[in-house]
Amino acid sequence: MSLAKKTLRELDPSGKKVFVRVDFNVPLKDGVVGDDTRIRAALTTLKHLLASGAAVIAASHLGRPKGQMVEELRMAPVAVRLQELLGADVPVKTVNCVRGNQVQKAAAALQSGELLLLENLRFDAGETENDDALAEELAGLADCFVQDAFGTCHRSHASTAGVPARCKPAVAGNLLEKEIRAFEQVMSQPEQPFVAVIGGAKVSDKILALKTLLEKVDCLMIGGGMAYTFLKAQGHAIGSSLCEEDRLDTAREVLAEAAARSVEMLLPTDHVVADAFFENANTQVVAGDLPSGWMGLDIGPETKAAYAAKLAEARTVVWNGPMGVFEMEPFSHGTSAVAKALAESHAVSVVGGGDSVAAVKKNGLQAHIGHISTGGGAFLELLEGKVLPGIAELDDALSD
Ligand code: ADP
Ligand code: MG
């Protein structure tokens, strides 16, 4: 498997107007950008285009304004941060709307080496509806399209799917290319042992990913809330832990499929349990069955050690979903232990998922992990083996 789409290498942007779909959906606090990882992640593409003499029209969504103008979700703070990161040589211009006369004029006046950042795309209801008229209008602003919003590629929206369908050539930017290549590196011909660590709250969120991974991995390690549905399916008492009663059969199917494929399936053998879903709840460590009235909120020390040992032997690792309620300190240690084990291992590793990535960052370990995806939902859909609409609409690479 390879990225079967055209990339920046196949685009001559000189003197062209280039529409770049970026993912600038960053956290804002008091009108200032918090974590600017996503803006930085787009810089290689933007700088390449600007240095090559393109006039760049960049656009993103921000938050969930649901088709209406929301003052706090304007792109202005993003433009400020982007200007700082690009430096004074690149004028970052803005418009305070998504479509219409003002946008068309600003785009038409844009010069080579300049960047125009459109207003929050989701202020226009047509964005999430993949409205033809909006896609047509946005596509009309530019001569070509670059997709670099990996985190939004699983959405069939006007800017992610409608515009690349109309604005040709349409190619993958550097960030998108890096994400796909990192993913393909682990999923096609992974070096063994290949270990997947899957956690998070629910089996139902991850079931498709689990099924696809079972076809590839040597070992599947389960943690987080979803572990309890599996443990209950095996006949264990799980107290008042999170459990999806309607997924017990699904869990049994996964266990049977793992056995049939000789995939080693690791479930937690001990737990940090609490008497309430609360940071200052009473806690204890229990092995095996859980006492009634107690809920499992993290993997226990024995499980941590077993998972870390497996990760130390692995040559390839995919991780999605925390091992416990890592947002609360007493239940964050299992997730930290996995993050540390991964940072210390020599495996080719990919971590994806908003919460998993937040946990890696909280432990300051991002520099020690092979690839940290900028996608949450998009990463999960890749794991599920889906074709992402924002990638599907790009031009196919010429076959050699
Ligand atoms: P990601 O964003 O990395 O894909 P998910 O969104 O699937 O991860 O899962 C993260 C959520 O799962 C976190 O909010 C975390 O608190 C929750 N979670 C983890 N373990 C448990 C548990 N044992 N009980 C309840 N919730 C849990
Ligand atoms: Mg999440």
Short mmCIF file of C-alpha atoms and ligand atoms in Angstrom, two decimals:
data_model
loop_
_atom_site.label_atom_id
_atom_site.label_comp_id
_atom_site.label_asym_id
_atom_site.label_seq_id
_atom_site.Cartn_x
_atom_site.Cartn_y
_atom_site.Cartn_z
CA MET A 1 0.00 0.00 0.00
CA SER A 2 1.25 3.52 -0.68
CA LEU A 3 -0.31 6.94 -0.75
CA ALA A 4 -2.04 6.54 -4.08
CA LYS A 5 -2.72 10.25 -4.35
CA LYS A 6 -0.81 13.14 -5.83
CA THR A 7 1.24 15.19 -3.39
CA LEU A 8 2.88 18.61 -3.33
CA ARG A 9 5.72 17.16 -5.37
CA GLU A 10 3.37 16.87 -8.32
CA LEU A 11 2.07 20.43 -8.05
CA ASP A 12 3.63 23.53 -9.55
CA PRO A 13 2.09 26.26 -7.40
CA SER A 14 4.11 29.15 -8.79
CA GLY A 15 1.90 32.10 -9.65
CA LYS A 16 -1.23 30.13 -8.74
CA LYS A 17 -3.94 30.69 -6.17
CA VAL A 18 -3.94 27.63 -3.95
CA PHE A 19 -6.82 26.73 -1.63
CA VAL A 20 -5.41 24.85 1.36
CA ARG A 21 -7.80 23.07 3.71
CA VAL A 22 -5.98 23.17 7.02
CA ASP A 23 -6.98 21.89 10.43
CA PHE A 24 -6.75 24.95 12.66
CA ASN A 25 -9.35 23.59 15.08
CA VAL A 26 -7.27 24.60 18.09
CA PRO A 27 -8.24 25.23 21.70
CA LEU A 28 -8.89 28.91 22.48
CA LYS A 29 -8.73 30.47 25.91
CA ASP A 30 -9.68 34.09 26.55
CA GLY A 31 -9.35 34.87 22.86
CA VAL A 32 -5.85 33.39 22.56
CA VAL A 33 -4.73 30.11 20.96
CA GLY A 34 -3.77 27.51 23.58
CA ASP A 35 -2.03 24.43 22.19
CA ASP A 36 -0.89 25.49 18.70
CA THR A 37 0.28 22.03 17.57
CA ARG A 38 -2.19 21.93 14.71
CA ILE A 39 -1.12 25.32 13.36
CA ARG A 40 2.55 24.32 13.52
CA ALA A 41 1.73 21.03 11.83
CA ALA A 42 0.48 22.90 8.74
CA LEU A 43 3.53 25.15 8.43
CA THR A 44 5.65 22.94 6.18
CA THR A 45 2.92 22.90 3.53
CA LEU A 46 2.12 26.60 3.85
CA LYS A 47 5.79 27.65 3.78
CA HIS A 48 6.50 25.44 0.79
CA LEU A 49 3.61 26.94 -1.19
CA LEU A 50 4.44 30.53 -0.23
CA ALA A 51 8.13 30.09 -1.01
CA SER A 52 7.19 28.57 -4.37
CA GLY A 53 5.34 31.74 -5.31
CA ALA A 54 1.77 30.73 -4.60
CA ALA A 55 -0.95 32.96 -3.20
CA VAL A 56 -2.43 30.82 -0.43
CA ILE A 57 -6.07 30.80 0.60
CA ALA A 58 -6.23 28.82 3.84
CA ALA A 59 -9.45 27.71 5.49
CA SER A 60 -10.47 25.69 8.52
CA HIS A 61 -13.31 25.12 10.89
CA LEU A 62 -13.04 25.97 14.58
CA GLY A 63 -15.24 24.40 17.22
CA ARG A 64 -18.90 23.69 16.61
CA PRO A 65 -20.73 26.90 15.67
CA LYS A 66 -23.43 24.84 13.93
CA GLY A 67 -23.89 27.01 10.86
CA GLN A 68 -24.07 30.34 12.68
CA MET A 69 -21.64 33.14 13.39
CA VAL A 70 -20.34 32.75 16.93
CA GLU A 71 -18.16 35.68 17.99
CA GLU A 72 -15.91 33.55 20.25
CA LEU A 73 -15.19 31.13 17.40
CA ARG A 74 -13.84 33.63 14.91
CA MET A 75 -10.50 32.76 13.32
CA ALA A 76 -8.86 36.07 14.37
CA PRO A 77 -6.77 34.56 17.24
CA VAL A 78 -5.61 31.82 14.87
CA ALA A 79 -4.55 34.45 12.32
CA VAL A 80 -2.52 36.20 15.03
CA ARG A 81 -0.72 33.00 15.96
CA LEU A 82 -0.20 32.03 12.32
CA GLN A 83 1.31 35.46 11.60
CA GLU A 84 3.75 34.99 14.50
CA LEU A 85 4.74 31.55 13.24
CA LEU A 86 5.13 32.55 9.59
CA GLY A 87 7.01 35.73 10.40
CA ALA A 88 6.62 39.27 9.13
CA ASP A 89 7.74 38.39 5.59
CA VAL A 90 4.43 36.66 4.93
CA PRO A 91 1.42 38.94 5.17
CA VAL A 92 -1.48 37.03 6.77
CA LYS A 93 -4.71 38.63 5.63
CA THR A 94 -8.18 37.85 6.94
CA VAL A 95 -11.79 38.24 5.97
CA ASN A 96 -14.63 38.00 8.44
CA CYS A 97 -16.87 35.80 6.35
CA VAL A 98 -16.74 32.48 4.48
CA ARG A 99 -18.32 33.43 1.16
CA GLY A 100 -19.60 36.35 -0.84
CA ASN A 101 -18.27 39.46 -2.44
CA GLN A 102 -15.75 40.39 0.22
CA VAL A 103 -14.13 36.96 0.09
CA GLN A 104 -14.00 36.93 -3.70
CA LYS A 105 -12.41 40.37 -3.80
CA ALA A 106 -9.82 39.49 -1.14
CA ALA A 107 -8.94 36.28 -2.96
CA ALA A 108 -8.69 38.03 -6.32
CA ALA A 109 -6.40 40.71 -4.88
CA LEU A 110 -4.12 38.21 -3.13
CA GLN A 111 -0.54 38.31 -4.36
CA SER A 112 2.08 35.62 -4.68
CA GLY A 113 3.71 35.01 -1.26
CA GLU A 114 0.64 36.26 0.65
CA LEU A 115 -1.81 34.23 2.70
CA LEU A 116 -5.52 34.84 3.16
CA LEU A 117 -7.21 33.05 6.06
CA LEU A 118 -10.95 32.64 5.57
CA GLU A 119 -13.41 32.89 8.45
CA ASN A 120 -14.51 29.77 10.37
CA LEU A 121 -16.00 27.52 7.67
CA ARG A 122 -18.65 26.16 9.98
CA PHE A 123 -20.23 29.61 10.34
CA ASP A 124 -21.82 28.60 7.03
CA ALA A 125 -24.37 25.80 7.35
CA GLY A 126 -23.37 24.64 3.86
CA GLU A 127 -19.98 23.46 5.13
CA THR A 128 -21.13 20.41 7.07
CA GLU A 129 -23.93 19.77 4.57
CA ASN A 130 -21.38 19.61 1.75
CA ASP A 131 -23.54 22.15 -0.04
CA ASP A 132 -22.87 22.32 -3.80
CA ALA A 133 -23.17 26.10 -4.03
CA LEU A 134 -20.70 26.69 -1.20
CA ALA A 135 -18.22 24.16 -2.61
CA GLU A 136 -18.57 25.78 -6.04
CA GLU A 137 -17.91 29.23 -4.65
CA LEU A 138 -14.89 28.18 -2.58
CA ALA A 139 -13.46 26.18 -5.48
CA GLY A 140 -13.87 29.25 -7.69
CA LEU A 141 -11.46 31.23 -5.49
CA ALA A 142 -8.43 29.15 -6.46
CA ASP A 143 -6.58 27.37 -9.28
CA CYS A 144 -5.74 24.28 -7.27
CA PHE A 145 -6.41 22.54 -3.96
CA VAL A 146 -4.20 21.12 -1.22
CA GLN A 147 -5.65 18.89 1.48
CA ASP A 148 -3.76 19.16 4.75
CA ALA A 149 -6.58 18.86 7.29
CA PHE A 150 -5.98 15.25 8.21
CA GLY A 151 -8.09 15.58 11.38
CA THR A 152 -11.14 16.46 9.25
CA CYS A 153 -10.61 14.09 6.32
CA HIS A 154 -13.18 11.63 7.68
CA ARG A 155 -15.86 14.28 7.11
CA SER A 156 -17.60 14.68 3.79
CA HIS A 157 -17.95 18.45 4.07
CA ALA A 158 -17.89 21.22 1.45
CA SER A 159 -14.27 22.20 2.11
CA THR A 160 -12.96 18.65 2.57
CA ALA A 161 -14.81 16.82 -0.20
CA GLY A 162 -16.84 19.29 -2.29
CA VAL A 163 -13.97 21.67 -3.07
CA PRO A 164 -11.35 19.04 -4.05
CA ALA A 165 -13.95 17.42 -6.32
CA ARG A 166 -14.19 20.73 -8.23
CA CYS A 167 -10.85 22.47 -7.83
CA LYS A 168 -8.22 20.58 -9.82
CA PRO A 169 -5.46 19.66 -9.46
CA ALA A 170 -6.20 18.53 -5.89
CA VAL A 171 -3.27 17.04 -3.98
CA ALA A 172 -2.21 15.95 -0.50
CA GLY A 173 -0.18 18.40 1.59
CA ASN A 174 2.88 17.47 3.63
CA LEU A 175 1.02 16.84 6.87
CA LEU A 176 -1.56 14.61 5.25
CA GLU A 177 1.19 12.72 3.45
CA LYS A 178 3.12 12.26 6.69
CA GLU A 179 0.03 10.98 8.50
CA ILE A 180 -0.80 8.47 5.79
CA ARG A 181 2.77 7.26 5.44
CA ALA A 182 3.15 6.77 9.20
CA PHE A 183 -0.07 4.84 9.26
CA GLU A 184 0.89 2.70 6.28
CA GLN A 185 4.28 2.01 7.76
CA VAL A 186 2.64 0.25 10.69
CA MET A 187 -0.30 -1.33 8.90
CA SER A 188 1.35 -2.74 5.79
CA GLN A 189 4.03 -5.32 6.49
CA PRO A 190 4.61 -4.35 10.13
CA GLU A 191 7.65 -5.79 11.81
CA GLN A 192 6.60 -8.36 14.42
CA PRO A 193 5.67 -8.55 17.20
CA PHE A 194 2.91 -6.08 16.32
CA VAL A 195 1.01 -4.92 19.40
CA ALA A 196 -2.16 -2.80 19.44
CA VAL A 197 -3.15 -1.03 22.63
CA ILE A 198 -6.80 -0.07 22.61
CA GLY A 199 -8.53 1.73 25.45
CA GLY A 200 -11.03 4.49 26.05
CA ALA A 201 -14.55 4.45 27.27
CA LYS A 202 -16.60 2.25 24.99
CA VAL A 203 -16.41 -0.97 23.00
CA SER A 204 -19.01 0.46 20.61
CA ASP A 205 -16.65 3.31 19.62
CA LYS A 206 -13.80 0.96 18.82
CA ILE A 207 -15.38 -2.25 17.61
CA LEU A 208 -14.62 -1.79 13.91
CA ALA A 209 -11.02 -0.85 14.69
CA LEU A 210 -10.68 -3.91 16.94
CA LYS A 211 -11.92 -6.20 14.18
CA THR A 212 -9.53 -4.77 11.58
CA LEU A 213 -6.59 -4.88 13.98
CA LEU A 214 -7.24 -8.53 14.81
CA GLU A 215 -6.36 -9.34 11.20
CA LYS A 216 -2.96 -7.74 11.60
CA VAL A 217 -1.61 -7.85 15.14
CA ASP A 218 0.13 -10.47 17.27
CA CYS A 219 -1.15 -9.03 20.51
CA LEU A 220 -4.14 -6.88 21.42
CA MET A 221 -4.01 -5.14 24.79
CA ILE A 222 -7.27 -3.73 26.12
CA GLY A 223 -7.65 -1.11 28.83
CA GLY A 224 -9.98 1.69 29.87
CA GLY A 225 -13.71 1.46 30.42
CA MET A 226 -14.17 -0.89 27.48
CA ALA A 227 -12.18 -3.60 29.26
CA TYR A 228 -15.10 -4.19 31.63
CA THR A 229 -17.50 -5.23 28.90
CA PHE A 230 -14.89 -7.82 27.87
CA LEU A 231 -14.33 -8.97 31.45
CA LYS A 232 -18.05 -9.31 32.06
CA ALA A 233 -18.38 -11.27 28.80
CA GLN A 234 -15.77 -13.66 30.22
CA GLY A 235 -17.88 -14.10 33.35
CA HIS A 236 -16.01 -11.81 35.74
CA ALA A 237 -17.74 -9.62 38.29
CA ILE A 238 -17.15 -5.97 37.35
CA GLY A 239 -18.91 -4.12 40.17
CA SER A 240 -20.33 -0.81 38.97
CA SER A 241 -17.74 -0.35 36.21
CA LEU A 242 -18.74 1.01 32.83
CA CYS A 243 -20.38 -1.78 30.86
CA GLU A 244 -22.23 -1.93 27.58
CA GLU A 245 -24.72 -4.72 28.18
CA ASP A 246 -25.74 -4.69 24.52
CA ARG A 247 -22.12 -5.29 23.48
CA LEU A 248 -21.42 -8.42 25.50
CA ASP A 249 -21.96 -10.59 22.41
CA THR A 250 -19.69 -8.31 20.39
CA ALA A 251 -17.01 -8.69 23.05
CA ARG A 252 -17.41 -12.49 22.93
CA GLU A 253 -17.06 -12.39 19.14
CA VAL A 254 -13.84 -10.41 19.40
CA LEU A 255 -12.47 -12.86 21.99
CA ALA A 256 -13.39 -15.82 19.79
CA GLU A 257 -11.91 -14.18 16.70
CA ALA A 258 -8.67 -13.47 18.59
CA ALA A 259 -8.48 -17.12 19.68
CA ALA A 260 -9.18 -18.36 16.16
CA ARG A 261 -6.42 -16.17 14.78
CA SER A 262 -4.02 -16.97 17.64
CA VAL A 263 -3.84 -13.30 18.55
CA GLU A 264 -2.80 -12.90 22.17
CA MET A 265 -5.50 -10.87 23.86
CA LEU A 266 -4.53 -9.14 27.10
CA LEU A 267 -7.17 -7.84 29.47
CA PRO A 268 -6.51 -6.17 32.82
CA THR A 269 -5.92 -8.65 35.66
CA ASP A 270 -5.99 -6.01 38.40
CA HIS A 271 -7.60 -2.62 38.76
CA VAL A 272 -7.63 0.66 40.59
CA VAL A 273 -11.23 0.76 41.76
CA ALA A 274 -13.18 3.64 43.29
CA ASP A 275 -16.45 3.93 45.16
CA ALA A 276 -17.52 6.87 42.98
CA PHE A 277 -16.61 8.50 39.66
CA PHE A 278 -14.77 11.26 41.43
CA GLU A 279 -11.16 12.40 41.80
CA ASN A 280 -11.26 12.18 45.61
CA ALA A 281 -13.29 8.98 45.84
CA ASN A 282 -12.08 6.15 48.07
CA THR A 283 -9.86 3.81 46.09
CA GLN A 284 -8.20 0.43 46.38
CA VAL A 285 -6.34 -1.99 44.14
CA VAL A 286 -8.09 -5.29 43.46
CA ALA A 287 -7.04 -8.31 41.43
CA GLY A 288 -9.55 -10.52 39.61
CA ASP A 289 -13.22 -9.92 40.23
CA LEU A 290 -14.41 -6.50 41.40
CA PRO A 291 -16.38 -6.09 44.62
CA SER A 292 -19.92 -4.80 44.14
CA GLY A 293 -20.32 -1.05 44.52
CA TRP A 294 -16.81 -0.37 43.19
CA MET A 295 -15.90 0.72 39.69
CA GLY A 296 -12.68 0.11 37.78
CA LEU A 297 -11.17 3.43 36.74
CA ASP A 298 -7.60 2.39 35.87
CA ILE A 299 -5.51 -0.70 35.26
CA GLY A 300 -3.68 -1.95 38.36
CA PRO A 301 0.08 -2.36 39.00
CA GLU A 302 0.28 -6.00 37.85
CA THR A 303 -1.45 -5.11 34.55
CA LYS A 304 0.76 -2.06 34.11
CA ALA A 305 3.86 -4.24 34.45
CA ALA A 306 2.52 -6.90 32.09
CA TYR A 307 1.56 -4.34 29.43
CA ALA A 308 4.89 -2.51 29.75
CA ALA A 309 6.78 -5.81 29.34
CA LYS A 310 4.83 -6.63 26.17
CA LEU A 311 5.50 -3.19 24.75
CA ALA A 312 9.22 -3.57 25.47
CA GLU A 313 9.32 -6.61 23.17
CA ALA A 314 7.17 -5.09 20.42
CA ARG A 315 8.60 -3.98 17.07
CA THR A 316 5.43 -2.20 15.94
CA VAL A 317 2.81 -0.52 18.13
CA VAL A 318 -0.50 1.22 17.48
CA TRP A 319 -2.13 2.94 20.44
CA ASN A 320 -5.58 4.47 20.67
CA GLY A 321 -7.47 5.18 23.87
CA PRO A 322 -6.30 5.72 27.47
CA MET A 323 -6.07 2.88 30.01
CA GLY A 324 -8.12 4.71 32.62
CA VAL A 325 -9.78 7.96 33.55
CA PHE A 326 -6.47 9.74 33.07
CA GLU A 327 -8.06 13.18 33.50
CA MET A 328 -8.19 12.40 37.26
CA GLU A 329 -4.74 11.99 38.82
CA PRO A 330 -5.45 8.83 40.89
CA PHE A 331 -6.54 7.03 37.71
CA SER A 332 -3.88 8.37 35.34
CA HIS A 333 -1.01 6.01 36.19
CA GLY A 334 -1.93 3.15 33.89
CA THR A 335 -2.05 5.46 30.89
CA SER A 336 1.23 7.11 31.92
CA ALA A 337 2.86 3.68 32.28
CA VAL A 338 1.84 2.74 28.73
CA ALA A 339 3.06 6.10 27.40
CA LYS A 340 6.43 5.61 29.16
CA ALA A 341 6.79 2.02 27.97
CA LEU A 342 6.11 3.16 24.43
CA ALA A 343 8.58 6.03 24.71
CA GLU A 344 11.27 3.62 25.90
CA SER A 345 10.61 0.94 23.30
CA HIS A 346 12.37 0.70 19.95
CA ALA A 347 9.15 -0.14 18.17
CA VAL A 348 7.80 1.81 15.21
CA SER A 349 4.89 3.46 16.96
CA VAL A 350 1.82 5.45 16.05
CA VAL A 351 -0.48 7.06 18.60
CA GLY A 352 -3.83 8.55 17.62
CA GLY A 353 -6.96 9.79 19.37
CA GLY A 354 -7.56 13.12 21.09
CA ASP A 355 -7.36 11.75 24.62
CA SER A 356 -4.47 9.35 24.03
CA VAL A 357 -2.40 12.13 22.48
CA ALA A 358 -3.32 14.45 25.37
CA ALA A 359 -2.06 11.76 27.77
CA VAL A 360 1.25 11.45 25.90
CA LYS A 361 1.69 15.23 26.01
CA LYS A 362 0.77 15.39 29.68
CA ASN A 363 3.70 13.05 30.30
CA GLY A 364 5.99 15.17 28.10
CA LEU A 365 6.81 12.15 25.95
CA GLN A 366 5.81 13.34 22.49
CA ALA A 367 9.41 13.54 21.24
CA HIS A 368 9.98 9.86 22.07
CA ILE A 369 7.08 8.41 20.11
CA GLY A 370 7.39 7.56 16.43
CA HIS A 371 4.32 9.35 15.13
CA ILE A 372 1.66 11.27 16.99
CA SER A 373 -1.37 11.70 14.83
CA THR A 374 -3.16 15.04 14.60
CA GLY A 375 -6.38 13.12 13.99
CA GLY A 376 -8.84 11.65 16.46
CA GLY A 377 -11.88 10.45 14.53
CA ALA A 378 -9.90 10.41 11.28
CA PHE A 379 -7.23 8.20 12.83
CA LEU A 380 -9.84 5.80 14.16
CA GLU A 381 -11.52 5.57 10.74
CA LEU A 382 -8.16 4.77 9.14
CA LEU A 383 -7.75 2.01 11.72
CA GLU A 384 -11.18 0.76 10.71
CA GLY A 385 -9.88 0.41 7.16
CA LYS A 386 -12.17 3.11 5.78
CA VAL A 387 -11.40 5.36 2.83
CA LEU A 388 -11.61 8.93 4.12
CA PRO A 389 -13.72 11.23 1.89
CA GLY A 390 -11.21 14.09 2.18
CA ILE A 391 -8.54 11.82 0.73
CA ALA A 392 -10.73 10.02 -1.81
CA GLU A 393 -11.44 13.27 -3.70
CA LEU A 394 -7.76 14.02 -4.31
CA ASP A 395 -6.17 13.26 -7.68
CA ASP A 396 -4.85 9.73 -8.06
CA ALA A 397 -1.10 9.40 -8.30
CA LEU A 398 0.15 8.43 -11.72
CA SER A 399 0.87 4.73 -11.62
CA ASP A 400 4.42 3.84 -12.58
P1 ADP B 1 -9.26 8.76 22.38
O1 ADP B 1 -9.76 10.20 22.39
O2 ADP B 1 -7.80 8.68 22.63
O3 ADP B 1 -9.71 8.03 21.16
P2 ADP B 1 -11.53 7.83 23.87
O4 ADP B 1 -12.23 9.11 23.58
O5 ADP B 1 -11.98 6.62 23.22
O6 ADP B 1 -9.95 8.03 23.61
O7 ADP B 1 -11.58 7.54 25.43
C1 ADP B 1 -11.18 8.46 26.38
C2 ADP B 1 -12.12 8.51 27.54
O8 ADP B 1 -12.28 7.25 28.14
C3 ADP B 1 -11.58 9.44 28.60
O9 ADP B 1 -12.47 10.49 28.79
C4 ADP B 1 -11.48 8.56 29.82
O10 ADP B 1 -11.81 9.21 31.02
C5 ADP B 1 -12.45 7.45 29.51
N1 ADP B 1 -12.15 6.24 30.29
C6 ADP B 1 -10.99 5.56 30.31
N2 ADP B 1 -11.04 4.53 31.17
C7 ADP B 1 -12.26 4.57 31.75
C8 ADP B 1 -12.90 3.77 32.75
N3 ADP B 1 -12.29 2.75 33.31
N4 ADP B 1 -14.16 4.11 33.09
C9 ADP B 1 -14.78 5.16 32.51
N5 ADP B 1 -14.23 5.94 31.56
C10 ADP B 1 -12.97 5.66 31.18
MG MG B 2 -11.69 11.00 22.88
#
